[in-house]
Coordinates of C-alpha atoms and ligand atoms in Angstrom, one line a residue:
X13 CA -70.1 -18.9 39.8
X14 CA -73.3 -17.7 38.0
X15 CA -76.1 -20.7 37.5
X16 CA -77.8 -19.8 34.9
X17 CA -81.2 -20.6 34.6
X18 CA -81.8 -18.4 31.8
X19 CA -81.4 -18.6 27.3
X20 CA -81.8 -15.9 26.7
X21 CA -83.4 -12.8 26.0
X22 CA -86.5 -13.8 23.8
X23 CA -88.7 -10.4 23.4
X24 CA -89.4 -6.6 24.5
X25 CA -92.7 -5.2 23.5
X26 CA -94.3 -2.0 23.4
X27 CA -95.8 0.6 23.5
X28 CA -96.1 3.2 20.6
X29 CA -99.4 6.7 19.3
X30 CA -98.9 6.2 15.9
X31 CA -98.8 2.3 15.3
X32 CA -99.2 3.1 11.8
X33 CA -96.7 4.4 11.0
X34 CA -94.4 2.6 13.6
X35 CA -95.6 -0.3 11.9
X36 CA -94.4 0.9 8.2
X37 CA -90.9 2.0 10.0
X38 CA -90.3 -0.9 11.7
X39 CA -91.3 -3.5 8.6
X40 CA -90.3 -1.1 5.7
X41 CA -87.6 0.4 7.6
X42 CA -85.5 -1.8 10.2
X43 CA -86.9 -4.9 7.8
X44 CA -88.7 -7.1 9.8
X45 CA -92.0 -9.2 9.8
X46 CA -95.0 -9.5 10.6
X47 CA -96.0 -12.2 11.8
X48 CA -99.2 -11.8 12.6
X49 CA -101.4 -8.7 14.1
X50 CA -103.6 -9.8 17.7
X51 CA -105.8 -6.8 18.8
X52 CA -103.8 -3.9 19.3
X53 CA -100.4 -5.8 19.3
X54 CA -98.8 -6.5 15.8
X55 CA -96.0 -9.8 17.2
X56 CA -92.5 -9.2 14.4
X57 CA -89.0 -10.7 14.0
X58 CA -85.8 -10.2 12.4
X59 CA -85.8 -12.8 8.8
X60 CA -83.0 -14.6 11.1
X61 CA -85.5 -15.7 14.0
X62 CA -86.6 -19.3 15.0
X63 CA -89.2 -17.4 17.2
X64 CA -92.7 -16.1 16.4
X65 CA -91.3 -12.6 17.1
X66 CA -89.0 -10.6 19.3
X67 CA -90.9 -8.0 18.8
X68 CA -94.8 -7.1 20.0
X69 CA -96.0 -3.1 18.8
X70 CA -99.1 -2.0 21.1
X71 CA -100.7 0.9 20.8
X72 CA -100.5 3.3 23.7
X73 CA -100.9 6.7 25.2
X74 CA -96.8 7.7 25.0
X75 CA -93.5 5.3 23.9
X76 CA -92.7 3.1 26.4
X77 CA -91.9 -0.4 27.4
X78 CA -95.3 -3.3 27.6
X79 CA -92.6 -5.9 28.8
X80 CA -89.7 -7.8 28.5
X81 CA -89.7 -11.8 27.7
X82 CA -87.2 -14.3 29.0
X83 CA -87.5 -18.2 28.3
X84 CA -85.2 -20.1 30.3
X85 CA -83.2 -23.0 30.0
X86 CA -85.2 -26.1 31.3
X87 CA -88.4 -26.8 32.5
X88 CA -86.5 -27.4 36.2
X89 CA -84.7 -23.2 35.6
X90 CA -88.2 -22.2 35.0
X91 CA -89.5 -23.4 38.4
X92 CA -86.1 -22.6 40.3
X93 CA -86.0 -18.9 38.6
X94 CA -89.9 -18.0 39.4
X95 CA -89.1 -19.5 43.6
X96 CA -86.5 -16.8 43.7
X97 CA -88.7 -14.1 42.4
X98 CA -91.2 -14.5 45.1
X99 CA -88.7 -14.9 47.3
X100 CA -88.0 -12.4 46.2
X101 CA -91.2 -10.4 47.1
X102 CA -92.0 -9.2 43.5
X103 CA -93.8 -11.9 41.9
X104 CA -96.9 -10.9 40.0
X105 CA -98.5 -14.6 39.0
X106 CA -98.5 -16.8 36.0
X107 CA -101.0 -15.9 33.0
X108 CA -101.7 -18.3 30.7
X109 CA -100.5 -19.1 27.3
X110 CA -100.1 -16.2 25.5
X111 CA -98.6 -15.1 21.7
X112 CA -95.4 -17.6 21.0
X113 CA -95.5 -18.3 24.2
X114 CA -96.3 -21.1 27.0
X115 CA -97.1 -20.6 30.7
X116 CA -95.7 -17.3 31.8
X117 CA -94.7 -16.1 34.5
X118 CA -94.0 -12.0 35.5
X119 CA -92.8 -10.1 38.0
X120 CA -91.6 -6.2 37.9
X121 CA -87.8 -5.5 38.7
X122 CA -86.5 -3.1 40.6
X123 CA -86.8 -0.3 37.6
X124 CA -90.3 -0.9 38.0
X125 CA -90.0 -3.0 34.6
X126 CA -92.9 -5.7 33.6
X127 CA -90.4 -8.6 33.3
X128 CA -91.9 -12.5 31.5
X129 CA -89.8 -15.9 32.7
X130 CA -91.6 -19.0 30.1
X131 CA -89.9 -21.7 28.5
X132 CA -92.6 -23.0 25.6
X133 CA -92.5 -21.7 23.2
X134 CA -93.4 -21.5 19.2
X135 CA -91.5 -21.1 17.0
X136 CA -91.5 -20.3 13.2
X137 CA -92.3 -21.8 10.3
X138 CA -92.0 -20.3 7.4
X139 CA -94.7 -20.1 4.8
X140 CA -94.5 -21.8 1.4
X141 CA -92.1 -19.7 -1.0
X142 CA -90.2 -18.0 2.9
X143 CA -88.5 -21.5 2.9
X144 CA -84.6 -20.8 2.8
X145 CA -82.3 -22.4 0.5
X146 CA -79.6 -22.6 3.8
X147 CA -81.0 -25.7 6.2
X148 CA -80.2 -23.9 9.1
X149 CA -82.0 -20.8 8.7
X150 CA -85.4 -20.6 9.8
X151 CA -87.0 -18.5 6.1
X152 CA -85.1 -16.8 3.0
X153 CA -83.4 -13.8 3.9
X154 CA -85.0 -11.0 2.8
X155 CA -83.0 -7.9 1.8
X156 CA -85.9 -5.3 2.9
X157 CA -83.9 -2.3 4.8
X158 CA -82.1 -2.6 6.5
X159 CA -82.7 -6.3 7.4
X160 CA -82.3 -6.6 10.8
X161 CA -81.4 -10.2 11.3
X162 CA -81.9 -11.0 15.0
X163 CA -83.3 -8.7 18.4
X164 CA -79.8 -7.9 20.7
X165 CA -80.8 -6.0 24.3
X166 CA -82.8 -4.2 25.9
X167 CA -81.5 -1.3 27.2
X168 CA -83.6 0.6 30.3
X169 CA -84.0 3.8 32.7
X170 CA -83.5 2.7 36.5
X171 CA -83.7 4.3 39.4
X172 CA -80.1 2.7 40.9
X173 CA -78.1 1.3 38.0
X174 CA -76.4 -1.0 40.0
X175 CA -78.3 -2.1 42.3
X176 CA -81.2 -3.0 39.6
X177 CA -77.4 -5.2 38.0
X178 CA -76.8 -6.4 40.5
X179 CA -80.6 -7.9 41.5
X180 CA -80.6 -9.2 38.1
X181 CA -77.7 -11.4 38.7
X182 CA -78.4 -13.1 42.5
X183 CA -82.2 -13.4 41.4
X184 CA -82.3 -15.1 37.8
X185 CA -78.1 -15.8 37.5
X186 CA -77.4 -12.9 34.5
X187 CA -73.2 -12.0 34.8
X188 CA -72.6 -8.5 34.9
X189 CA -71.0 -7.5 33.1
X190 CA -69.9 -3.6 33.4
X191 CA -70.2 -1.0 34.6
X192 CA -69.1 3.2 34.4
X193 CA -69.1 5.8 36.9
X194 CA -67.4 8.7 37.6
X195 CA -63.7 9.7 39.9
X196 CA -65.8 12.3 41.6
X197 CA -68.6 9.4 42.5
X198 CA -66.7 5.8 42.1
X199 CA -70.3 4.3 44.0
X200 CA -72.1 5.7 41.7
X201 CA -72.9 3.3 38.6
X202 CA -74.8 5.3 36.0
X203 CA -74.2 2.1 33.3
X204 CA -75.3 -1.7 34.2
X205 CA -74.8 -3.9 30.9
X206 CA -75.8 -8.0 32.2
X207 CA -75.8 -10.5 29.7
X208 CA -78.1 -14.3 29.7
X209 CA -76.0 -15.1 26.9
X210 CA -72.2 -14.7 25.9
X211 CA -73.0 -11.3 24.1
X212 CA -71.7 -9.0 26.5
X213 CA -75.3 -7.6 27.1
X214 CA -78.4 -8.5 26.7
X215 CA -80.0 -6.2 29.3
X216 CA -79.0 -2.0 29.7
X217 CA -79.6 0.1 32.4
X218 CA -79.3 3.7 32.8
X219 CA -79.9 5.9 35.7
X220 CA -83.1 7.6 35.7
X221 CA -83.7 10.8 37.7
X222 CA -86.8 10.7 36.4
X223 CA -89.6 10.0 39.7
X224 CA -91.0 7.9 36.3
X225 CA -90.4 4.0 36.9
X226 CA -90.0 1.5 34.6
X227 CA -89.0 3.5 31.2
X228 CA -87.3 2.2 29.0
X229 CA -84.3 3.9 26.9
X230 CA -83.7 2.1 23.7
X231 CA -84.2 -1.9 22.3
X232 CA -81.1 -3.0 20.1
X233 CA -81.6 -4.5 16.7
X234 CA -77.6 -7.0 15.3
X235 CA -77.0 -6.9 11.8
X236 CA -74.3 -9.1 10.3
X237 CA -72.0 -6.3 10.2
X238 CA -69.7 -3.2 9.9
X239 CA -71.1 -2.8 6.3
X240 CA -74.3 -3.4 6.5
X241 CA -74.8 -1.0 9.8
X242 CA -73.4 2.3 7.2
X243 CA -75.8 0.7 3.8
X244 CA -78.5 1.3 6.9
X245 CA -77.0 4.8 8.2
X246 CA -77.9 5.2 4.5
X247 CA -81.1 3.7 4.4
X248 CA -82.6 5.7 6.8
X249 CA -81.0 9.4 5.9
X250 CA -83.0 8.9 2.4
X251 CA -86.2 7.9 4.6
X252 CA -85.8 11.2 6.3
X253 CA -84.7 9.3 9.6
X254 CA -82.9 11.4 11.5
X255 CA -79.6 9.7 13.6
X256 CA -78.9 10.8 16.8
X257 CA -76.1 9.0 17.2
X258 CA -73.6 6.8 15.6
X259 CA -72.6 5.1 13.2
X260 CA -69.2 4.6 15.8
X261 CA -68.1 1.8 18.2
X262 CA -68.7 1.7 22.4
X263 CA -66.1 0.7 24.8
X264 CA -68.2 -1.7 26.7
X265 CA -68.5 -4.3 25.4
X266 CA -67.3 -3.0 21.4
X267 CA -70.6 -2.8 20.0
X268 CA -70.1 -1.1 17.4
X269 CA -73.5 1.2 17.4
X270 CA -76.5 3.6 15.3
X271 CA -79.0 4.8 16.9
X272 CA -82.2 6.0 15.5
X273 CA -85.6 7.2 16.5
X274 CA -89.1 5.1 15.5
X275 CA -92.0 7.5 14.3
X276 CA -93.3 7.3 18.5
X277 CA -90.0 9.1 19.1
X278 CA -88.1 5.6 21.1
X279 CA -84.8 5.6 20.3
X280 CA -83.3 2.6 18.3
X281 CA -80.2 1.1 18.3
X282 CA -78.6 -0.8 15.4
X283 CA -75.5 -3.1 16.6
X284 CA -72.8 -5.3 14.9
X285 CA -69.0 -6.1 16.5
X286 CA -68.2 -7.0 19.9
X287 CA -67.1 -9.4 21.7
X288 CA -68.0 -13.0 23.4
X289 CA -67.8 -14.1 26.9
X290 CA -68.0 -17.2 27.7
X291 CA -67.1 -17.7 31.4
X292 CA -69.5 -18.0 34.2
X293 CA -66.6 -16.4 37.6
X294 CA -66.6 -13.2 34.3
X295 CA -65.0 -10.4 37.2
X296 CA -67.1 -7.7 36.0
X297 CA -65.1 -4.4 34.8
X298 CA -65.8 -0.6 36.1
X299 CA -65.1 2.1 32.7
X300 CA -65.5 5.2 34.0
X301 CA -66.3 8.2 30.6
X302 CA -62.8 9.0 30.0
X303 CA -61.7 5.4 29.4
X304 CA -64.0 5.3 26.5
X305 CA -67.0 3.1 28.1
X306 CA -70.1 5.0 25.3
X307 CA -67.2 6.1 22.1
X308 CA -64.6 4.0 22.0
X309 CA -62.7 6.4 19.4
X310 CA -62.1 9.4 21.7
X311 CA -62.6 11.9 19.5
X312 CA -66.8 11.7 20.0
X313 CA -69.2 12.6 22.7
X314 CA -72.5 11.7 23.8
X315 CA -75.8 14.1 23.0
X316 CA -77.7 14.7 26.1
X317 CA -80.3 13.0 23.7
X318 CA -79.2 10.2 24.3
X319 CA -80.0 10.6 28.4
X320 CA -83.8 10.6 27.0
X321 CA -86.4 7.9 27.9
X322 CA -89.8 6.6 26.9
X323 CA -92.5 7.8 27.9
X324 CA -90.6 11.1 28.2
X325 CA -90.3 13.4 31.1
X326 CA -89.7 16.9 31.3
X327 CA -86.7 16.9 33.7
X328 CA -86.1 20.4 35.1
X329 CA -83.2 22.8 33.3
X330 CA -81.7 22.4 37.3
X331 CA -82.4 18.4 36.3
X332 CA -80.8 17.8 33.2
X333 CA -77.5 20.0 34.2
X334 CA -76.9 17.5 37.6
X335 CA -77.5 14.6 35.5
X336 CA -74.4 16.0 33.1
X337 CA -72.6 17.1 35.6
X338 CA -73.4 13.6 37.9
X339 CA -72.6 11.3 34.6
X340 CA -69.8 13.3 33.4
X341 CA -71.5 11.1 30.4
X342 CA -72.6 13.6 27.9
X343 CA -71.1 16.7 25.1
Ligands
FE2_18 FE1 -78.0 0.3 23.3

């Protein structure tokens, strides 16, 4: 049984060496809204999001991860979560309130990724003219570009996806939903998914064969329907943004997917569909690649470029071949 300490994935900070080009992608092509700019960062959100931001875009030397932020279930659960992280010996301490959030505790996960935990959150308030005609929406729907509605998940690259996922389950109450192994190495998890909400994952973990810690594989945003996902494919192509993989459907989580690269090279996914699950005692599902873990429609194969994470690391050709063989995931 899993105790619920965290309520949702709140936002992700990503780094870009081409901030102007990246910002244009997120606003004009993905359709996100700018909440504010502060220093080297721009704070963005989808039209359906109630919080101040779901994406912090920060200028940096290379595409990569800044941090991942989780909102607690309440003030007591935040204290419990911090105690757990401190007991695990990976706490980095409290920082004062930051843009969009109150007091925040930072920890570094087993894969070297920086995470934040907080409870108090600043909510978006629509300026005059942007109010929605519907009382349950935070703002008017603006059909600009893809018009992504909200953040869906973040997928990191980590040395041991199974152990990292289990750590987040045991320490912070994530539900460990699904994982992939290849038949020849049944003890080695190459991809894992955890969740703190009703979706099959808000946190993905893929094996990183590089020695670099704390890398990110992609950030995913949500659209409401497969029609919108297909329209997004058309929008990307007409903006000269190459599609890396999809549109298609994953077996794990059953989500429809579409992957592109933003101008920094960082991978962005769009999702829709998928199952919802509310079982606190959900039994973790094991997949083998040939069962359709990545590709529900088994006539498609994952291109090896999908294994590239950020910041980019030049892997020796033998390491690339090793990853292909060790994961069994690629064409
Ligand atoms: Fe994903």
